[in-house]
Amino acid sequence: MDRRTFLKSAGVKGITAMTASVVGTEILAAGDISGDMLSEALERKVKANRLPEDLNMLVDDISLLSKPRNLTVACYTFPNYHVSALHNKIYGPNWTEYNLVRSARPWFSGHAQPRGPLLGELDESKPETWEKYNELCKQSGIDVLIWDWYWYNNEPCLHEALENGFLRASNKNDVKFACMWTNHPWYVLYPTAMTNGHNVYPPSFRPADSSLKECWQSLSYIISRYCHLENYWRIDDKPVICIWDPNRLEKMIGMSQTKQLFAELVGFAKKLGHKGLHFHSSGFYSPNSKEVGYNTAGSYNPFTWVADNYQPKNVEFPDYGIAAADVAFKLWPKHHHDFDIPYLPSLSPGWDSTPRYIPPLVRPDKPNRDTWPGCVILEGENPASFKALVQAAFAYLNKHKDVPPILTIACFNEWTEGHYLLPDNRFGYGMLDALAEALGKGDNHLLHGK
């Protein structure tokens, strides 16, 4: 699996997820499902809800679809489309992930690959790139860019886009930013085909959560280097620190040390003149979140989880509109109910990470998504469905006044996972315009090229 989905939450698989998706219920216990029930459910072929067609019906009260007051739109950003010291070590000089973008090929008839950037392969370590991107953010209603932030071999990695590009842009204060401490091993993005026929991603670097000492060094670096800047994102006047995987952090250094780490980081921030810190759980939720000190939680990109848990396995390419309805009207309410801290609605314009994969050699006659394609490829993404998903997030926030009026989008620029808002050779500016329209900027399309 790719660098994000190898960490995804484990869910009920196979027959359980299939039946849950078909009958339109939450996931059932495996013991509750019989073969007859499954056959009956499949035969009935209950119509699945879909966005945008069923949005008004699912919301019930359409007044909830209006933009919440004081809304913040925060978008994750993956800094790997520039030359970096990290990849100079791994691949040689001048490699970037644009190499994977341009070499992508369709896996099946109608597969929308390769997908290329409409604005060209812009170097994200250059200020002029971010001057253009920041302009697009401001026009489209993106308030915050949350940067994936890495620390390997006891130093920052892939930081060149943030340090040399975004922070040196003349219009940097038009968009706020925050850092997501991304605590997973760095995997070589070219998979290796072994002699036994299996494909692997050999790990190349351990993350900062390998020890309490490195956790402290890396997180205190973020606080001291960035949090005082004028455009660093704050909630209740507290700098926001996002954590990719709280469960892994607790496993690596222990629960008591995680609590100690958070308390010491808050104390450190206060010594630097801040009122404290706002900790956001970006990728996964820990049942210990409230005790540790997290303030809010999210899902990063929830579509892979929804596809695995709600979509039948015999559907090789889950439909984006159906999956989006499941995200908004099954996943978000479930997390709001189950989590001890406020859950921020997390959404995405798509998912297709095949540029990072070796295609499976055999496509079985009987469809099984786990066998082929062996990953989630959403089909049928489109600006109208994405706009409806944004509006569904408005409804969630308007309904749950206990949740801060914030929505997160993955991702601004992650081409090789097929979830990005930047203009491409498929929809042009369509996804950015869809976001802008949902936010009340109906004439955004008139600004392109100016």
XYZ file of C-alpha atoms in Angstrom:
450
model
C 0.000 0.000 0.000
C 1.057 3.601 -0.426
C 2.563 5.736 2.292
C -0.819 6.824 3.622
C -3.014 3.765 3.314
C -0.490 1.403 4.900
C -1.418 3.189 8.134
C -5.177 3.232 7.631
C -7.483 2.096 10.393
C -8.404 -1.580 10.306
C -12.102 -2.114 9.645
C -14.509 -5.001 9.270
C -13.735 -6.630 5.932
C -15.318 -8.693 3.205
C -18.827 -9.963 3.678
C -19.638 -7.688 6.612
C -18.701 -4.501 4.768
C -20.440 -5.706 1.622
C -23.743 -6.287 3.359
C -23.525 -3.029 5.270
C -23.019 -1.118 2.043
C -25.776 -2.866 0.130
C -28.465 -2.547 2.807
C -27.393 0.983 3.696
C -26.741 0.355 7.407
C -23.793 0.830 9.699
C -21.354 -2.078 9.693
C -22.888 -5.186 11.257
C -21.171 -7.753 13.410
C -19.877 -10.595 11.259
C -21.816 -13.153 13.263
C -25.097 -11.391 12.471
C -24.837 -12.003 8.725
C -25.964 -15.184 7.030
C -25.483 -16.263 3.441
C -29.228 -15.912 2.851
C -29.193 -12.356 4.187
C -26.326 -11.456 1.893
C -28.009 -12.978 -1.159
C -31.264 -11.210 -0.370
C -29.500 -7.891 0.089
C -27.625 -8.260 -3.173
C -30.775 -9.255 -5.044
C -32.703 -6.276 -3.724
C -29.977 -3.937 -4.962
C -31.168 -1.194 -2.690
C -30.484 2.162 -4.292
C -27.479 3.776 -2.664
C -27.580 7.423 -1.739
C -25.401 9.621 -3.883
C -24.113 13.185 -4.016
C -25.151 15.605 -5.347
C -28.493 14.019 -6.317
C -29.617 13.062 -2.797
C -28.082 15.932 -0.814
C -31.314 17.745 0.039
C -33.064 14.527 1.027
C -30.180 13.408 3.245
C -29.857 16.781 4.962
C -33.620 17.038 5.472
C -33.424 20.691 6.537
C -31.892 22.522 3.576
C -31.319 25.651 5.663
C -28.371 23.759 7.176
C -26.585 23.918 3.818
C -25.648 27.567 4.258
C -22.045 28.484 5.011
C -21.433 28.527 8.802
C -20.420 31.791 10.406
C -16.680 32.250 10.924
C -15.901 29.157 8.858
C -12.261 28.141 8.368
C -11.303 25.998 5.372
C -7.992 24.203 5.969
C -6.289 22.171 3.259
C -3.487 19.626 3.701
C -0.373 20.144 1.594
C 2.185 17.501 0.588
C 5.663 18.994 0.028
C 7.178 16.602 -2.488
C 7.052 18.438 -5.792
C 10.457 20.045 -5.585
C 14.063 18.901 -5.435
C 14.889 17.876 -1.869
C 17.907 16.693 0.061
C 15.942 13.582 1.060
C 15.326 12.385 -2.479
C 18.739 13.383 -3.686
C 19.946 10.735 -1.232
C 17.414 8.097 -2.295
C 17.124 8.519 -6.069
C 19.874 10.867 -7.148
C 19.887 14.548 -8.087
C 16.734 16.409 -9.131
C 14.133 13.683 -8.533
C 10.656 14.857 -7.545
C 7.291 13.122 -7.415
C 6.421 14.743 -10.712
C 8.404 11.780 -12.110
C 5.610 9.479 -10.913
C 2.892 11.817 -12.172
C 4.137 11.943 -15.742
C 4.976 8.228 -15.920
C 1.546 7.064 -14.680
C -0.413 4.881 -17.122
C -4.032 3.658 -17.251
C -4.675 0.308 -15.608
C -7.979 -0.311 -17.390
C -10.142 1.127 -20.137
C -11.416 4.527 -19.091
C -8.900 4.944 -16.257
C -8.158 8.666 -15.887
C -4.353 8.461 -15.868
C -2.021 10.186 -16.267
C -3.349 13.314 -14.612
C -1.144 16.309 -15.115
C -1.009 19.785 -13.578
C -2.670 22.350 -15.839
C -0.240 25.030 -14.651
C 2.790 22.852 -15.374
C 5.269 21.110 -13.090
C 5.884 24.131 -10.883
C 8.820 23.968 -8.479
C 7.277 24.237 -5.019
C 10.540 25.381 -3.451
C 10.228 28.665 -5.401
C 8.430 31.713 -3.921
C 6.817 32.503 -7.276
C 5.055 29.117 -7.250
C 3.430 29.913 -3.925
C 2.589 33.420 -4.991
C 0.422 31.802 -7.669
C -0.906 29.090 -5.349
C -1.673 31.569 -2.552
C -3.604 33.659 -5.046
C -5.667 30.594 -5.974
C -6.271 29.848 -2.292
C -7.486 33.371 -1.599
C -9.752 33.374 -4.656
C -11.246 29.967 -3.814
C -11.746 30.402 -0.067
C -8.895 28.301 1.347
C -7.868 29.951 4.606
C -5.156 27.587 5.859
C -2.579 25.224 4.359
C -1.644 22.400 6.737
C 1.802 21.225 5.732
C 2.879 17.592 6.050
C 6.036 18.059 8.111
C 8.729 15.385 8.378
C 11.731 14.723 10.581
C 14.174 11.935 9.695
C 17.791 11.305 10.695
C 17.411 13.921 13.433
C 16.630 16.792 11.060
C 13.732 18.285 9.065
C 13.040 16.699 5.667
C 11.032 17.848 2.629
C 10.934 21.265 4.280
C 12.319 23.151 1.295
C 8.876 23.956 -0.134
C 7.742 25.526 3.116
C 11.004 27.232 4.024
C 12.218 28.445 0.627
C 8.917 28.651 -1.218
C 5.810 29.464 0.809
C 7.442 31.464 3.599
C 9.350 33.621 1.096
C 6.326 34.375 -1.091
C 5.399 38.060 -1.204
C 1.733 37.235 -0.424
C 2.360 34.632 2.283
C 0.149 36.474 4.768
C -2.883 35.978 2.520
C -2.974 32.328 3.625
C -2.338 30.974 7.106
C -0.388 27.755 7.640
C 0.180 25.048 10.217
C 2.321 21.919 10.476
C 1.205 18.306 10.654
C 3.872 16.294 12.459
C 3.808 13.263 10.152
C 5.027 10.348 12.248
C 5.254 7.464 9.832
C 8.345 5.817 8.312
C 9.415 7.272 4.990
C 8.813 4.626 2.361
C 10.638 4.557 -0.949
C 7.877 5.516 -3.354
C 9.010 3.202 -6.133
C 7.833 -0.285 -5.159
C 10.242 -3.171 -5.596
C 9.150 -6.352 -7.388
C 10.701 -9.290 -5.553
C 11.552 -12.677 -7.031
C 8.554 -14.276 -5.266
C 6.196 -11.990 -7.167
C 5.368 -9.760 -4.216
C 5.762 -5.989 -4.294
C 7.214 -4.075 -1.366
C 8.034 -0.517 -0.414
C 11.356 -0.732 1.404
C 11.430 1.708 4.336
C 14.275 4.175 4.214
C 13.943 6.334 7.344
C 12.410 5.998 10.789
C 10.064 8.762 11.988
C 10.607 11.064 14.939
C 8.420 9.011 17.291
C 11.164 6.410 17.580
C 12.098 7.977 20.932
C 10.781 10.558 23.370
C 13.940 12.574 22.787
C 13.307 12.877 19.033
C 9.637 13.635 19.612
C 10.656 16.532 21.818
C 13.376 17.746 19.450
C 11.172 17.716 16.356
C 7.985 19.123 17.881
C 9.808 21.845 19.805
C 11.491 22.762 16.508
C 8.063 23.343 14.938
C 6.956 25.482 17.877
C 10.093 27.602 18.053
C 10.576 27.940 14.283
C 7.038 28.614 13.028
C 4.430 29.303 15.700
C 5.455 32.926 16.283
C 5.008 33.862 12.621
C 2.193 36.245 11.774
C 0.416 33.808 9.455
C 0.685 30.683 11.621
C -2.803 29.262 12.216
C -4.262 29.695 15.689
C -7.492 28.468 17.269
C -8.568 30.453 20.327
C -5.249 32.268 19.963
C -3.323 28.998 20.395
C -1.003 27.722 17.620
C -2.323 24.553 15.986
C -0.104 21.456 16.012
C -1.484 18.533 13.990
C -0.431 14.956 14.760
C -0.678 12.357 12.001
C -1.080 9.156 14.045
C -1.767 9.439 17.801
C -2.034 5.662 18.202
C 1.421 5.074 16.776
C 2.858 7.802 19.001
C 1.379 6.177 22.124
C 2.618 2.756 21.012
C 6.136 3.975 20.338
C 6.822 5.993 23.496
C 4.026 4.926 25.832
C 0.891 6.575 27.125
C 2.434 8.268 30.155
C 5.298 9.690 28.137
C 2.887 10.971 25.489
C 0.961 12.886 28.168
C 4.258 14.168 29.548
C 5.368 15.229 26.058
C 2.183 17.215 25.402
C 2.288 18.895 28.802
C 5.930 19.898 28.343
C 5.276 21.212 24.835
C 2.432 23.386 26.140
C 4.734 24.680 28.851
C 7.442 25.377 26.279
C 4.975 27.262 24.076
C 3.880 29.392 27.016
C 7.505 30.271 27.765
C 7.716 31.551 24.182
C 4.738 33.817 24.765
C 1.880 31.683 23.420
C -1.329 30.988 25.348
C -0.847 27.260 24.871
C -1.273 24.850 21.952
C -4.227 23.401 20.081
C -3.528 19.743 19.239
C -5.444 18.273 16.293
C -5.468 14.554 15.508
C -5.245 14.510 11.712
C -5.110 10.925 10.541
C -6.373 8.590 13.235
C -8.266 8.826 16.494
C -6.978 7.500 19.782
C -9.430 6.602 22.567
C -6.983 8.380 24.869
C -7.196 11.644 22.932
C -8.966 13.708 25.581
C -6.715 12.468 28.374
C -3.551 13.125 26.364
C -4.611 16.650 25.487
C -5.950 16.661 21.928
C -8.528 19.363 21.261
C -10.031 18.208 17.957
C -9.887 15.178 15.648
C -10.262 14.499 11.933
C -9.823 11.761 9.338
C -7.352 13.236 6.814
C -8.844 11.597 3.677
C -11.771 9.386 4.804
C -12.506 7.835 1.402
C -10.231 4.813 1.667
C -11.781 3.888 5.030
C -15.305 4.364 3.693
C -14.536 2.318 0.587
C -13.151 -0.537 2.675
C -16.008 -0.536 5.163
C -19.106 0.462 3.211
C -18.494 -0.469 -0.424
C -18.931 -4.051 -1.701
C -15.666 -5.803 -2.521
C -17.018 -6.885 -5.896
C -17.114 -3.214 -6.880
C -13.619 -2.717 -8.217
C -13.932 1.062 -8.474
C -16.215 2.629 -5.839
C -18.327 5.501 -7.108
C -17.226 8.866 -5.728
C -20.761 10.209 -5.336
C -21.881 7.175 -3.327
C -18.726 7.154 -1.226
C -19.121 10.896 -0.590
C -22.644 10.344 0.732
C -21.289 7.629 3.030
C -18.551 9.971 4.267
C -20.990 12.771 5.075
C -23.985 10.852 6.387
C -22.460 7.717 7.907
C -18.833 8.370 8.833
C -19.048 11.940 10.179
C -22.098 11.273 12.409
C -20.513 8.072 13.697
C -17.280 9.818 14.624
C -19.161 12.708 16.214
C -21.016 10.200 18.381
C -18.030 7.991 19.216
C -15.227 10.500 19.786
C -14.620 12.209 23.132
C -13.370 15.374 21.427
C -14.959 17.433 18.624
C -14.688 15.818 15.187
C -14.002 18.183 12.280
C -15.555 17.097 8.961
C -12.835 15.800 6.635
C -13.357 15.653 2.897
C -11.547 15.198 -0.382
C -12.077 15.661 -4.120
C -10.988 12.081 -4.933
C -8.545 9.221 -4.533
C -6.393 7.229 -6.968
C -2.863 6.388 -5.858
C -1.978 4.038 -8.740
C 0.987 6.216 -9.830
C 2.769 4.742 -6.805
C 1.920 1.116 -7.520
C 3.024 -1.781 -9.681
C -0.194 -3.051 -11.303
C -1.227 -6.552 -10.178
C -0.358 -9.060 -12.897
C -3.676 -10.932 -12.892
C -7.205 -9.536 -12.872
C -9.494 -12.335 -11.597
C -12.675 -13.249 -13.436
C -14.685 -12.785 -10.249
C -14.236 -9.163 -9.159
C -12.598 -8.661 -5.770
C -11.167 -5.229 -5.042
C -8.695 -6.624 -2.505
C -7.170 -8.820 -5.215
C -7.437 -6.391 -8.106
C -6.707 -3.519 -8.291
C -5.495 -4.104 -4.716
C -6.049 -0.454 -3.791
C -8.841 2.095 -3.767
C -9.521 3.822 -7.079
C -12.528 6.101 -6.886
C -14.439 6.494 -10.114
C -16.675 9.314 -11.206
C -15.160 12.196 -9.246
C -16.556 15.479 -10.468
C -16.834 19.092 -9.285
C -20.597 18.891 -8.678
C -20.254 15.957 -6.266
C -17.360 17.654 -4.476
C -19.362 20.875 -4.114
C -22.211 18.865 -2.568
C -19.760 17.250 -0.129
C -18.550 20.703 0.942
C -22.167 21.739 1.479
C -22.752 18.557 3.491
C -19.874 19.651 5.729
C -21.710 22.950 6.250
C -24.778 20.999 7.340
C -22.725 18.910 9.779
C -21.167 22.020 11.342
C -24.473 23.902 11.504
C -26.104 20.915 13.187
C -23.312 20.364 15.727
C -22.662 23.701 17.385
C -20.215 22.025 19.782
C -17.793 21.550 16.867
C -15.564 24.480 15.849
C -16.586 25.797 12.394
C -13.647 24.223 10.584
C -13.499 21.757 7.713
C -10.373 20.082 6.399
C -9.673 19.031 2.830
C -7.092 16.523 1.641
C -5.344 17.572 -0.363
C -4.205 20.778 -2.060
C -1.561 19.215 -4.290
C -1.075 15.469 -3.835
C -1.101 14.394 -7.469
C 0.134 10.849 -6.934
C -2.728 9.968 -4.588
C -5.305 11.487 -6.904
C -6.659 13.950 -4.361
C -5.830 17.541 -5.111
C -7.549 20.860 -5.733
C -4.979 22.371 -8.078
C -6.060 22.735 -11.727
C -5.428 19.618 -13.823
C -5.834 18.328 -17.363
C -9.117 16.623 -16.463
C -11.380 19.243 -14.854
C -9.289 22.376 -15.253
C -10.099 24.684 -12.326
C -13.276 22.702 -11.626
C -12.517 21.541 -8.080
C -11.356 24.963 -6.902
C -14.401 26.544 -8.524
C -16.685 23.979 -6.858
C -15.256 24.908 -3.458
C -15.605 28.611 -4.243
C -19.235 28.173 -5.368
C -20.124 26.334 -2.169
C -18.580 29.227 -0.231
C -20.667 31.766 -2.124
C -18.050 32.839 -4.697
C -20.141 32.114 -7.764
C -18.039 34.074 -10.256
C -14.689 32.520 -9.348
C -14.314 31.033 -12.835
C -14.032 34.559 -14.261
C -10.738 35.123 -12.418
C -8.662 32.442 -14.145
C -5.865 33.723 -16.262
C -5.954 37.196 -14.783
